[in-house]
Coordinates of C-alpha atoms in Angstrom, one line a residue:
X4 CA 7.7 -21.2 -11.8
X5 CA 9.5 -24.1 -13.1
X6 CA 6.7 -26.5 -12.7
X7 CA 4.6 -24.0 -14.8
X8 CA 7.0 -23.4 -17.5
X9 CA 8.0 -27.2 -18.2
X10 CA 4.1 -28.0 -18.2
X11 CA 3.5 -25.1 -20.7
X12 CA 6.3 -26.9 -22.5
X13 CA 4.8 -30.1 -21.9
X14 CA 1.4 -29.2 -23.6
X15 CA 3.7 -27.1 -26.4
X16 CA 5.1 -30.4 -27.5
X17 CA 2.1 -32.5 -27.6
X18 CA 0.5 -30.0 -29.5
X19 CA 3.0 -29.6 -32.6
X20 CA 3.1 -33.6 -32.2
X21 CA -0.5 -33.3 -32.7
X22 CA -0.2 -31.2 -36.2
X23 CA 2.1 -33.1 -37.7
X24 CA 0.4 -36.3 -36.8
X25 CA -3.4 -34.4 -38.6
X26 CA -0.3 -33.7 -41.8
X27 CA 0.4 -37.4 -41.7
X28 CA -3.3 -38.2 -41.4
X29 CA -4.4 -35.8 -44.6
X30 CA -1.9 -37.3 -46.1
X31 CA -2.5 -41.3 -45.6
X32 CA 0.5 -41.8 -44.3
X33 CA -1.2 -42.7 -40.7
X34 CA -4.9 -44.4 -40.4
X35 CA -7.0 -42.2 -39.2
X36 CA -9.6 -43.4 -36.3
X37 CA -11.7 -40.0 -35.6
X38 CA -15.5 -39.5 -37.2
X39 CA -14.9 -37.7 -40.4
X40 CA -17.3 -36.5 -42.6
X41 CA -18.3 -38.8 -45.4
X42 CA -17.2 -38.1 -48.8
X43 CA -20.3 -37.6 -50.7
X44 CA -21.1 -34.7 -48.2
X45 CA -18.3 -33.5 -48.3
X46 CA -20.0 -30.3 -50.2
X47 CA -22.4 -30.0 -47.2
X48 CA -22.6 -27.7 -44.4
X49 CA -20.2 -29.8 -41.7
X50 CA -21.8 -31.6 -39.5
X51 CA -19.4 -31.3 -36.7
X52 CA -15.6 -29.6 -37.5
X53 CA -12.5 -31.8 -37.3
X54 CA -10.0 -29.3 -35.5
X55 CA -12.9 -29.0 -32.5
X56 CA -11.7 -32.0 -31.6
X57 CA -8.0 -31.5 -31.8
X58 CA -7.5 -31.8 -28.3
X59 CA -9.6 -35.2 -27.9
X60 CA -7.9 -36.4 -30.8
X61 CA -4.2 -36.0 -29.8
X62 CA -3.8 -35.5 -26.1
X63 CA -7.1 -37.0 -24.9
X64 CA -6.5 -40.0 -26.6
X65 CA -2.9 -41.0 -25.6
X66 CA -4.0 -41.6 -21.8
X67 CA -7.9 -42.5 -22.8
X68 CA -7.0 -45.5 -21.0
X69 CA -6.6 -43.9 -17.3
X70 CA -10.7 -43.5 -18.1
X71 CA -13.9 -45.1 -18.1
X72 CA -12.7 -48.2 -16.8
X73 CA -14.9 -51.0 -16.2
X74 CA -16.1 -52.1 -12.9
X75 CA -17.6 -55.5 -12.4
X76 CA -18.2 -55.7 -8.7
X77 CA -20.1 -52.9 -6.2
X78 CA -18.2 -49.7 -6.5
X79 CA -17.6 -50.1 -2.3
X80 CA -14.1 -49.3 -0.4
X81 CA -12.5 -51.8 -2.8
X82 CA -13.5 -52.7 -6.4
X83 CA -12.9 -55.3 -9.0
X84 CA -11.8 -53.5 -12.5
X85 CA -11.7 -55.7 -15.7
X86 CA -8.8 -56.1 -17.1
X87 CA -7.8 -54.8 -21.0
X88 CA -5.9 -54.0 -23.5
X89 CA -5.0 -51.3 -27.0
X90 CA -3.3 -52.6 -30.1
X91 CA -4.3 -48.9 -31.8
X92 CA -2.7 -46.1 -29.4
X93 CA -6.3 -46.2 -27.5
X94 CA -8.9 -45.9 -29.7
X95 CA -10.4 -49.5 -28.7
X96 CA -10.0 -51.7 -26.3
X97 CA -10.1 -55.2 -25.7
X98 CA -10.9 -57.0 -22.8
X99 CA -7.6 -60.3 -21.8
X100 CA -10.4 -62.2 -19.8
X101 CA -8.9 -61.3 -16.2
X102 CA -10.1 -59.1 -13.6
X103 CA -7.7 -57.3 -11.2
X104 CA -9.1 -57.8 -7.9
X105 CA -9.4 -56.2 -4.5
X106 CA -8.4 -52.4 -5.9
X107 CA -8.7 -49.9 -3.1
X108 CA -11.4 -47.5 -4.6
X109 CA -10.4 -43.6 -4.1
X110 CA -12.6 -42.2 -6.7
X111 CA -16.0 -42.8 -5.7
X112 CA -18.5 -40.8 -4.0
X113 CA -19.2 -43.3 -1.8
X114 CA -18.7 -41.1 1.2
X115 CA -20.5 -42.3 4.1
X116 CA -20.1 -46.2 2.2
X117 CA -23.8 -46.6 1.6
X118 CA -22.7 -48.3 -1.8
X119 CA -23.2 -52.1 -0.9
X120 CA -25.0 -55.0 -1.8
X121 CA -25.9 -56.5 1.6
X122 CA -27.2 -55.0 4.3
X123 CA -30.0 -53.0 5.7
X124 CA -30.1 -50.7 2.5
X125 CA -29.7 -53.4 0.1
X126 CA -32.7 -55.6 1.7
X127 CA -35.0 -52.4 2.2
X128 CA -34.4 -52.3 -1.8
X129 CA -35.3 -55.7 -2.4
X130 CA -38.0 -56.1 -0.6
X131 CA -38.9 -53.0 -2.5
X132 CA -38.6 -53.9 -5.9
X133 CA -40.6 -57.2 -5.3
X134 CA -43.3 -55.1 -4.4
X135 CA -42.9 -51.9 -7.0
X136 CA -40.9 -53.3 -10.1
X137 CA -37.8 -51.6 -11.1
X138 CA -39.5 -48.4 -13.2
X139 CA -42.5 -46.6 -13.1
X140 CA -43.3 -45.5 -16.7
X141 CA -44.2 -42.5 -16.6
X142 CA -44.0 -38.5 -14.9
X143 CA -44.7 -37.8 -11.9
X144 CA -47.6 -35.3 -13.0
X145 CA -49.0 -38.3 -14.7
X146 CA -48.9 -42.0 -13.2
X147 CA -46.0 -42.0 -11.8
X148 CA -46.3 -40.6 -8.2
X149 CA -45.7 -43.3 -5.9
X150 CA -46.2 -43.3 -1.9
X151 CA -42.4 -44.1 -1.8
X152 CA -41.6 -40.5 -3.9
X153 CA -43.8 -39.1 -1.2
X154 CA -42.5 -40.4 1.7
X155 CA -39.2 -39.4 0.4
X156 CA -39.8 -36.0 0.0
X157 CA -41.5 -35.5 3.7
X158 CA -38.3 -37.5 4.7
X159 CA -35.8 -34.8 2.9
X160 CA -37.8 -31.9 3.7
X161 CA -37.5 -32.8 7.9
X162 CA -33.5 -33.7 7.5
X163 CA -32.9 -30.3 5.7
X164 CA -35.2 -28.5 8.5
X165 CA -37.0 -26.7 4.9
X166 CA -40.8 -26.4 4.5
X167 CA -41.1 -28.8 1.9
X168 CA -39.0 -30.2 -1.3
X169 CA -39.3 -32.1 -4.6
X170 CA -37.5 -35.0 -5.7
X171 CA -36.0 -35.8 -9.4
X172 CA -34.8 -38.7 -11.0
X173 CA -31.6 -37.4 -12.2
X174 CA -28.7 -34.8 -10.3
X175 CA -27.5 -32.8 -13.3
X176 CA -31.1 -32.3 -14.5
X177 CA -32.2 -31.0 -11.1
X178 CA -29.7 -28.0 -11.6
X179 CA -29.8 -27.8 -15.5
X180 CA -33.7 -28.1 -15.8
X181 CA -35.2 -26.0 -12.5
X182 CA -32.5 -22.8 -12.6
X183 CA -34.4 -22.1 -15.9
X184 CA -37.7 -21.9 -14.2
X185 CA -36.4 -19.9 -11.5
X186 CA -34.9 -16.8 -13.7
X187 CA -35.2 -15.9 -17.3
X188 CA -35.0 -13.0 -19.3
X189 CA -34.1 -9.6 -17.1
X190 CA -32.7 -11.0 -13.9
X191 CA -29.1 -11.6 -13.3
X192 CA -27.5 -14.8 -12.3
X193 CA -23.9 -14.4 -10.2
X194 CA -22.2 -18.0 -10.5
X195 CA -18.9 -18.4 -8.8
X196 CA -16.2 -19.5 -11.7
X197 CA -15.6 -22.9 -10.7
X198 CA -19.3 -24.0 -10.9
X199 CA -20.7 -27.6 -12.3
X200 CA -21.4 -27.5 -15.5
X201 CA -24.9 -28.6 -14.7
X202 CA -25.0 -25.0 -12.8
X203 CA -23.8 -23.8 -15.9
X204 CA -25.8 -24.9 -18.4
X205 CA -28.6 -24.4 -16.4
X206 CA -28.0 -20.5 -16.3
X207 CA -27.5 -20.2 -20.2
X208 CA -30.7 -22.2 -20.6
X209 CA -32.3 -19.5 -18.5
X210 CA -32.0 -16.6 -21.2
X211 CA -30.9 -14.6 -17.5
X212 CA -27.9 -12.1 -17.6
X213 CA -24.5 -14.2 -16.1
X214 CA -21.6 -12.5 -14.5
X215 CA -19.0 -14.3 -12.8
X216 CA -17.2 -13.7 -9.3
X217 CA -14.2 -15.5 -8.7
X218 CA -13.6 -18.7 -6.5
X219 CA -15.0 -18.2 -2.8
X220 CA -14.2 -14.2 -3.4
X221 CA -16.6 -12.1 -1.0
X222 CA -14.9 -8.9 -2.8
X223 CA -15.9 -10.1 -6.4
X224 CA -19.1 -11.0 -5.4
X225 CA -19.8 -7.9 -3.6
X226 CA -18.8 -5.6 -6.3
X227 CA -20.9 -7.8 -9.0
X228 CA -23.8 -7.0 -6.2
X229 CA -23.3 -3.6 -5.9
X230 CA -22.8 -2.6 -9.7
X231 CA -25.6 -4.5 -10.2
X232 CA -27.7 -2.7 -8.0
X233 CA -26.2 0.7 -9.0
X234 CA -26.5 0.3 -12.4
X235 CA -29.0 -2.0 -13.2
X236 CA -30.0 -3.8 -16.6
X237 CA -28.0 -2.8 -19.4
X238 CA -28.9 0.2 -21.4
X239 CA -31.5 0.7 -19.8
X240 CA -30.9 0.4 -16.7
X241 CA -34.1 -0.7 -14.6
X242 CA -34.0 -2.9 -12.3
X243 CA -32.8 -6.4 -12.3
X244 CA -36.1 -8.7 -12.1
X245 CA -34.2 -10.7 -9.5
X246 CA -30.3 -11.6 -8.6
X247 CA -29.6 -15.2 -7.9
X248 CA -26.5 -16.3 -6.4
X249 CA -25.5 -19.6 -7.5
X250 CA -22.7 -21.4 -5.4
X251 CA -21.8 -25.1 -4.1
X252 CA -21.4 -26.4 -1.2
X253 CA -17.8 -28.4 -2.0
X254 CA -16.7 -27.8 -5.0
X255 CA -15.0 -31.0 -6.9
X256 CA -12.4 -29.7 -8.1
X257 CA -11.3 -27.7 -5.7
X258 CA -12.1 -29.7 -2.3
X259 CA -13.2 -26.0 -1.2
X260 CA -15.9 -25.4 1.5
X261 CA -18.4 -21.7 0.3
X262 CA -18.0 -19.6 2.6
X263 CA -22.0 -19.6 3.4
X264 CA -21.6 -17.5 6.4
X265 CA -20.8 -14.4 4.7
X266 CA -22.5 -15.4 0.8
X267 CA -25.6 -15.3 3.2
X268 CA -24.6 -11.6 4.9
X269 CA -24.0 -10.6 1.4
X270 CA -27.6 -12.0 0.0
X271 CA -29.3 -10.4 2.7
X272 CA -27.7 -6.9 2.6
X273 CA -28.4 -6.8 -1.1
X274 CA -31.9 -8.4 -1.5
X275 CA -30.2 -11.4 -3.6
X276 CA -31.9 -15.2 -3.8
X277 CA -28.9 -17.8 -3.0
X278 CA -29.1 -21.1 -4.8
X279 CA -26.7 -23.8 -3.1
X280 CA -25.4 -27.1 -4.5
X281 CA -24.9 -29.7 -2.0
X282 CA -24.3 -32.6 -4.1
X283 CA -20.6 -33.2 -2.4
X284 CA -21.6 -31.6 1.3
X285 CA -24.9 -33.2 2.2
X286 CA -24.5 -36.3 4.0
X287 CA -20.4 -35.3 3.8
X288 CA -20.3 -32.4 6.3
X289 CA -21.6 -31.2 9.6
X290 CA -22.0 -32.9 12.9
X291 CA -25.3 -34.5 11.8
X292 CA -24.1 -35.3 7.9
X293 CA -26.5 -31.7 7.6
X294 CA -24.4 -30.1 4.7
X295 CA -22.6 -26.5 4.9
X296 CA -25.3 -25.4 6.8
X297 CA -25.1 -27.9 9.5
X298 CA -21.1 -27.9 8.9
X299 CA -21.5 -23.8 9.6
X300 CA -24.5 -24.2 12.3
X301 CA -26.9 -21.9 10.2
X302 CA -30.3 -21.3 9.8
X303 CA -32.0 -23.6 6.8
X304 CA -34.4 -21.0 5.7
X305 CA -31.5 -18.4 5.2
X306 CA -31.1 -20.6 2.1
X307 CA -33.5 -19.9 0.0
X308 CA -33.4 -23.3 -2.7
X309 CA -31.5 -26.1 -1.6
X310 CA -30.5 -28.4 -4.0
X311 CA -28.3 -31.8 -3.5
X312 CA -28.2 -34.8 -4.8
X313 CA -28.3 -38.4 -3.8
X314 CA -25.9 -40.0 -5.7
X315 CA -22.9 -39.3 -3.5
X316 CA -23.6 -40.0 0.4
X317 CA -26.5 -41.9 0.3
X318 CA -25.3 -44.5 -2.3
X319 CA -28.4 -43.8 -4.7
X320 CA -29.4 -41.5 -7.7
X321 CA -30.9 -38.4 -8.2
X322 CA -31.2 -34.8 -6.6
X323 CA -33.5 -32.4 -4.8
X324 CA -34.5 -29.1 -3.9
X325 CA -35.6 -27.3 -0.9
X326 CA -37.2 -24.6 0.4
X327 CA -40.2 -23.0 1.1
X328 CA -44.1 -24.7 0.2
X329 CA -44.9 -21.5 -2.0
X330 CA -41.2 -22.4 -3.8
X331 CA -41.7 -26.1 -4.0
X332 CA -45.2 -25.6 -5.3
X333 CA -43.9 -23.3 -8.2
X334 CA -41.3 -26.1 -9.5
X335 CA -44.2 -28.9 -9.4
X336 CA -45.9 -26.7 -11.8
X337 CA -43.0 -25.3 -13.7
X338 CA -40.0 -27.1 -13.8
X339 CA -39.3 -28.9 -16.8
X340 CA -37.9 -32.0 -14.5
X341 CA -41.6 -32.6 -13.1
X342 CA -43.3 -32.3 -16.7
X343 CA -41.1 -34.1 -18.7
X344 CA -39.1 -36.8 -16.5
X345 CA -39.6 -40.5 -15.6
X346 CA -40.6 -40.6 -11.9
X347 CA -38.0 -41.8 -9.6
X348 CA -37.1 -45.5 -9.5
X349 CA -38.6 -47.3 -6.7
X350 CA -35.8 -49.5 -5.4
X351 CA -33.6 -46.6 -5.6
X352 CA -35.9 -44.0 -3.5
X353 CA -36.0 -46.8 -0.7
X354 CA -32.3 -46.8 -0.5
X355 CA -32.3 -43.2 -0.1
X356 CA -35.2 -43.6 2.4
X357 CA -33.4 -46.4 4.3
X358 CA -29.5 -44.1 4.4
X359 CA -31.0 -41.1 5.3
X360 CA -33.1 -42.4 8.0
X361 CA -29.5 -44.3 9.7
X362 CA -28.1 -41.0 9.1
X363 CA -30.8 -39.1 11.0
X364 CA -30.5 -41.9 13.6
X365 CA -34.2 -42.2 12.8
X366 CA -33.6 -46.1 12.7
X367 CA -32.9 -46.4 16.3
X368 CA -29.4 -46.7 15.8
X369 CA -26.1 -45.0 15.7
X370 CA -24.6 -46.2 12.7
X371 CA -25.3 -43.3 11.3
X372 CA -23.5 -40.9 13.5
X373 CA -20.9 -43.3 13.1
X374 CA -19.8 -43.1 10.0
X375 CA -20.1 -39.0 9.8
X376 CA -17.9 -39.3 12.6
X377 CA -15.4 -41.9 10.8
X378 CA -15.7 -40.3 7.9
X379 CA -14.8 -36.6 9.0
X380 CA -11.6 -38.7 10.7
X381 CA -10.2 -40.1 7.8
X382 CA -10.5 -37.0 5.6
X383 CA -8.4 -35.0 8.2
X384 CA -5.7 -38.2 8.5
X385 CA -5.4 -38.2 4.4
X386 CA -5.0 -34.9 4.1
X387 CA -2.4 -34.5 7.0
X388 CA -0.6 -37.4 5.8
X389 CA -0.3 -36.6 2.2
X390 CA 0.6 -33.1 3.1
X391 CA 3.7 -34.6 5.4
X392 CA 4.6 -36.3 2.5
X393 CA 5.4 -33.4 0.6
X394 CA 2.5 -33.3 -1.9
X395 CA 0.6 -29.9 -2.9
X396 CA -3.0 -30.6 -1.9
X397 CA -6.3 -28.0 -2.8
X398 CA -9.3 -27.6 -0.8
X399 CA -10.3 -27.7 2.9
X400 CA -9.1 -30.0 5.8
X401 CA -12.2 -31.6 6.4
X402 CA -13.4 -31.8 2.7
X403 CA -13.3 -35.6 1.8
X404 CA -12.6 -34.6 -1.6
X405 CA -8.9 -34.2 -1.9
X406 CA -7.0 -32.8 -5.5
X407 CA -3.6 -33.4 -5.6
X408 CA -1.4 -31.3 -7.9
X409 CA 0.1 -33.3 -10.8
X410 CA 0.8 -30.5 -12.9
X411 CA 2.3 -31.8 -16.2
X412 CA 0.4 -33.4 -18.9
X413 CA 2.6 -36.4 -19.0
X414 CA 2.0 -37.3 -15.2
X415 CA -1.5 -37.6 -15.4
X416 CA -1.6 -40.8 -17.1
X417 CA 1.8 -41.9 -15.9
X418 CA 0.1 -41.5 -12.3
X419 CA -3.1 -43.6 -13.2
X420 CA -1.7 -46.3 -14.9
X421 CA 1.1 -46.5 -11.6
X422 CA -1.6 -46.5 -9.4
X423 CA -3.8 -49.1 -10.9
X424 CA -0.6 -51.4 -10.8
X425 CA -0.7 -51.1 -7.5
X426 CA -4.1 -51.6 -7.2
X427 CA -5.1 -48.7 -6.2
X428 CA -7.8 -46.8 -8.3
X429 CA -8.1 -43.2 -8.6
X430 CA -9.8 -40.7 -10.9
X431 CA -6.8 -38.3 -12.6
X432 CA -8.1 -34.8 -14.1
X433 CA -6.7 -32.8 -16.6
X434 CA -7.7 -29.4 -19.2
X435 CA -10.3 -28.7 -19.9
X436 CA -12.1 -29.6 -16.6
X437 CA -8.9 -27.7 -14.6
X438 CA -6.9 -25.2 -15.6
X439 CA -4.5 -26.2 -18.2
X440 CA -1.7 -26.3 -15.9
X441 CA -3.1 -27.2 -13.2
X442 CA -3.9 -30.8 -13.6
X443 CA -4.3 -33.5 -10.4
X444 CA -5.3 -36.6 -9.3
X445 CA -8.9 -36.6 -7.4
X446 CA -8.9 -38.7 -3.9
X447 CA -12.8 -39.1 -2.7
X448 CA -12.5 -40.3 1.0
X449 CA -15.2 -42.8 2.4
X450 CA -16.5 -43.3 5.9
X451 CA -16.2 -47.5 4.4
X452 CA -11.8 -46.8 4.3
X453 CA -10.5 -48.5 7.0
X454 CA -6.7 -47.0 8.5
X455 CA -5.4 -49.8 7.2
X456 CA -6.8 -49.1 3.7
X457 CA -5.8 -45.6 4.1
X458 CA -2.3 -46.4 4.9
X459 CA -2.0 -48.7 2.6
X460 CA -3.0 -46.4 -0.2
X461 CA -1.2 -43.4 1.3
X462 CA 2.2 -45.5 0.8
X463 CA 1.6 -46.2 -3.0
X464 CA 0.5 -42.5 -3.5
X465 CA 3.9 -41.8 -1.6
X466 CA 5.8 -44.4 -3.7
X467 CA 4.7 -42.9 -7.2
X468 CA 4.9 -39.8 -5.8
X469 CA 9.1 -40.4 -5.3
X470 CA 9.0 -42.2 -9.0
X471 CA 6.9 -39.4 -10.6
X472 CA 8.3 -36.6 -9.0
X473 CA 5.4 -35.1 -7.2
X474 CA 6.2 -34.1 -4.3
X475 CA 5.9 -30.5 -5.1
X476 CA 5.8 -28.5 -1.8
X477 CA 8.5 -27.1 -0.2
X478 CA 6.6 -25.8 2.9
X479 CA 6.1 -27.5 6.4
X480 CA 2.2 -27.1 6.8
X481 CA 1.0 -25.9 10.0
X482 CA -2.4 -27.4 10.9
X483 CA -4.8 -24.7 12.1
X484 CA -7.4 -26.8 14.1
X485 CA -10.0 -23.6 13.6
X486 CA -9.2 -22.5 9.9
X487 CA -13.2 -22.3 8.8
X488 CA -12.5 -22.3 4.9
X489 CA -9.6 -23.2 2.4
X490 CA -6.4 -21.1 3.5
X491 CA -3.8 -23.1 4.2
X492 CA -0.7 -22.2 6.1
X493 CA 2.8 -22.8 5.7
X494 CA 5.9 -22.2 7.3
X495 CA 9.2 -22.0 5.0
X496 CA 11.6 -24.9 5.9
X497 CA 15.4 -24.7 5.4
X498 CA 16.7 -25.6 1.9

């Protein structure tokens, strides 16, 4: 309760800061940096409104720095960041010349360390783009459908055990541009609150009814299913056209597994599509690197579209979605990703090719295995550790994406900036992509960490942690070796 009220506080304060700095600014009395309108159109309808971007103007900005860094190396298990500098509160920046070396990277979705510039991967590419060129100029319902894009979707359609699937060039678009073609006006989307936005903004393109259930909640989802089946369309009440269930597989934020066992007992007892996101999960979870449904040891086609995407495990770009040939063969007609999208770099669907063949062990080797294997060990040993520590962590024990609670506005770029002296990087999240007081750092685990690199970066986190105040928790956790979602237990210790 303290926590809460000081942050509430905390955000109070910056808030009437942030008036009296837009009083000074109307005023003249400060420069102001922010796109204003220009004066002779000053009588027109604005373009864009000034107190919209309060919050980017006089919170955002005063840890801009903890973001968008630059990187001028591979973005592997360590990176090199460029070094610069702010003579104006953060509105620019200028670069000193140096380059901090060596930084231990824990923000990257390079999970299973397919990320690299040397090695099988990096050679298939090469060999590839000699051949192909780097682009292809065109759609793929035009001149752009390449052997390689076809190869590539036989290859993703046998490691998801689906019929049949269809590539895109670009993850977000996959969501944002095929949910539209899959419902529209008089069916009813359920999305679970703590969606992607890509998710998101592909339901309100769809013109479909949204409710929302709440986080991983069978009850709220239920009840949304069985109202809607009651009661149907509004004022009218006919039948909904279709329900689709939209839910992830881990959920960034959160570090929370869906509980797909019983999402899919619920789909099936209601007559309900289920749409999964696997951008975090594939590759990340399950004995085989599988996903949630390997992770859970379920049936493919209980799914009934699979999306993911390939910029996470298997170090390239772009998404997918499975499913059935009759499914597949809709979206190649109507989704607006096929029509309207340049095809699929070449160079960048080999490296997929090459990393999802060493993860099927289609390459004759282990390697694959391997680093599933090393990576599910070092997501359990982070969490474990940073939970001894005393820090409040979110999600699931063997999601490699791990939130620590921060809490306070004033922590999140203290904690940043900290780290990166210690050369450690790490991505720090505040409102509005979490709740406004619940703001945290975001660890990404990779299969490429080495103990060493873990420990290493577990005793900064612990040493900021004592400076910054974060160790929250005043619970002894209890591991539970067969906990199958995100409950974690606690006992109370002794004050």
């Amino acid at each position: 309760m303290l926590v809460a009220v000081l942050t509430y506080m905390g955000y109070g304060i910056l808030t009437l800061f942030g008036y009296l700095r837009d009083f000074l600014r109307a005023w003249k009395i400060e420069k102001c940096h922010n796109a204003t309108e220009r004066e002779d159109q000053r009588d027109f309808v604005p373009l864009y409104q000034d107190f919209e971007n309060f919050y980017t103007r006089n919170l955002y900005m005063r840890i801009r720095d903890n973001w968008n860094r630059p990187v001028c190396s591979v973005p592997g298990e360590r990176v090199d960041i460029m070094e610069r500098f702010t003579d104006d509160y953060n509105w620019t920046f200028k670069f000193t010349g140096r380059v901090i070396k060596g930084v231990i990277n824990m923000g990257s979705y390079n999970y299973l360390g397919f990320a690299q510039n040397s090695g099988f991967c990096a050679e298939a590419s090469a060999v590839v783009l000699q051949q192909y060129g780097g682009g292809v100029c065109s759609t793929r319902q035009e001149m752009g459908n390449l052997d390689k894009h076809e190869e590539l979707e036989h290859l993703v359609a046998e490691f998801l055990g689906v019929d049949a699937a269809m590539t895109y060039g670009m993850g977000f678009a996959t969501n944002s541009m095929n949910i539209p073609a899959l419902a529209g006006k008089g069916c009813l989307i359920l999305s679970d609150e703590l969606n992607h936005a890509s998710l998101v903004l592909g339901a309100r393109l769809s013109g479909a009814t949204i409710r929302i259930f709440k986080h991983n909640n069978m009850q709220s989802l239920e009840k949304l299913l069985r109202d809607a089946i009651v009661h149907g369309q509004p004022r009218t009440h006919r039948p909904w056209r279709k329900i689709l269930i939209l839910v992830e597989g881990i959920y960034s934020m959160e570090g929370s597994i869906v509980r797909l066992p019983e999402v899919i007992a619920l789909k099936k007892k209601y007559k309900a599509y289920l749409y999964l996101d696997e951008a975090h999960s594939i590759g990340a979870l399950g004995p085989n690197g599988r996903g949630v449904v390997d992770y859970f040891g379920l049936d493919p086609r209980d799914v009934d579209i699979m999306m993911g995407t390939f910029t996470k495990s298997f170090g390239g770009a772009g998404g997918y979605i499975g499913g059935s040939k009759v499914l597949i063969d809709y979206l190649r007609k109507h989704s607006h990703s096929t029509a309207y999208a340049t095809s699929m770099s070449p160079p960048v669907a080999e490296q997929i090719i090459t990393s999802m063949k060493c993860i099927m062990g289609a390459d004759g080797t282990s390697l694959g295995r391997e680093r599933v294997e090393q990576l599910a060990e070092n997501t359990r040993y982070f969490r474990r550790r940073l939970t001894e520590m005393g820090f409040i962590i979110y999600g699931n024990s063997d999601s490699p994406v791990v939130p620590l609670m921060l809490y306070m506005p004033a922590k999140i770029g203290a904690f940043g900036r900290e780290m990166l002296k210690r050369h450690i990087g790490v991505v720090v999240v505040g409102f509005p992509a979490t709740p406004i007081i619940e703001s945290r750092a975001r660890f990404c685990v990779s299969a490429a960490h080495t103990k060493e690199m873990l420990d290493e970066a577990l005793s900064k986190i612990s040493e900021v942690g004592d400076l910054l105040q974060l160790k929250y928790s005043r619970h002894h956790f209890v591991p539970l070796l067969d906990r199958p979602f995100d409950e974690t237990t606690y006992e109370e210790t002794e004050d």
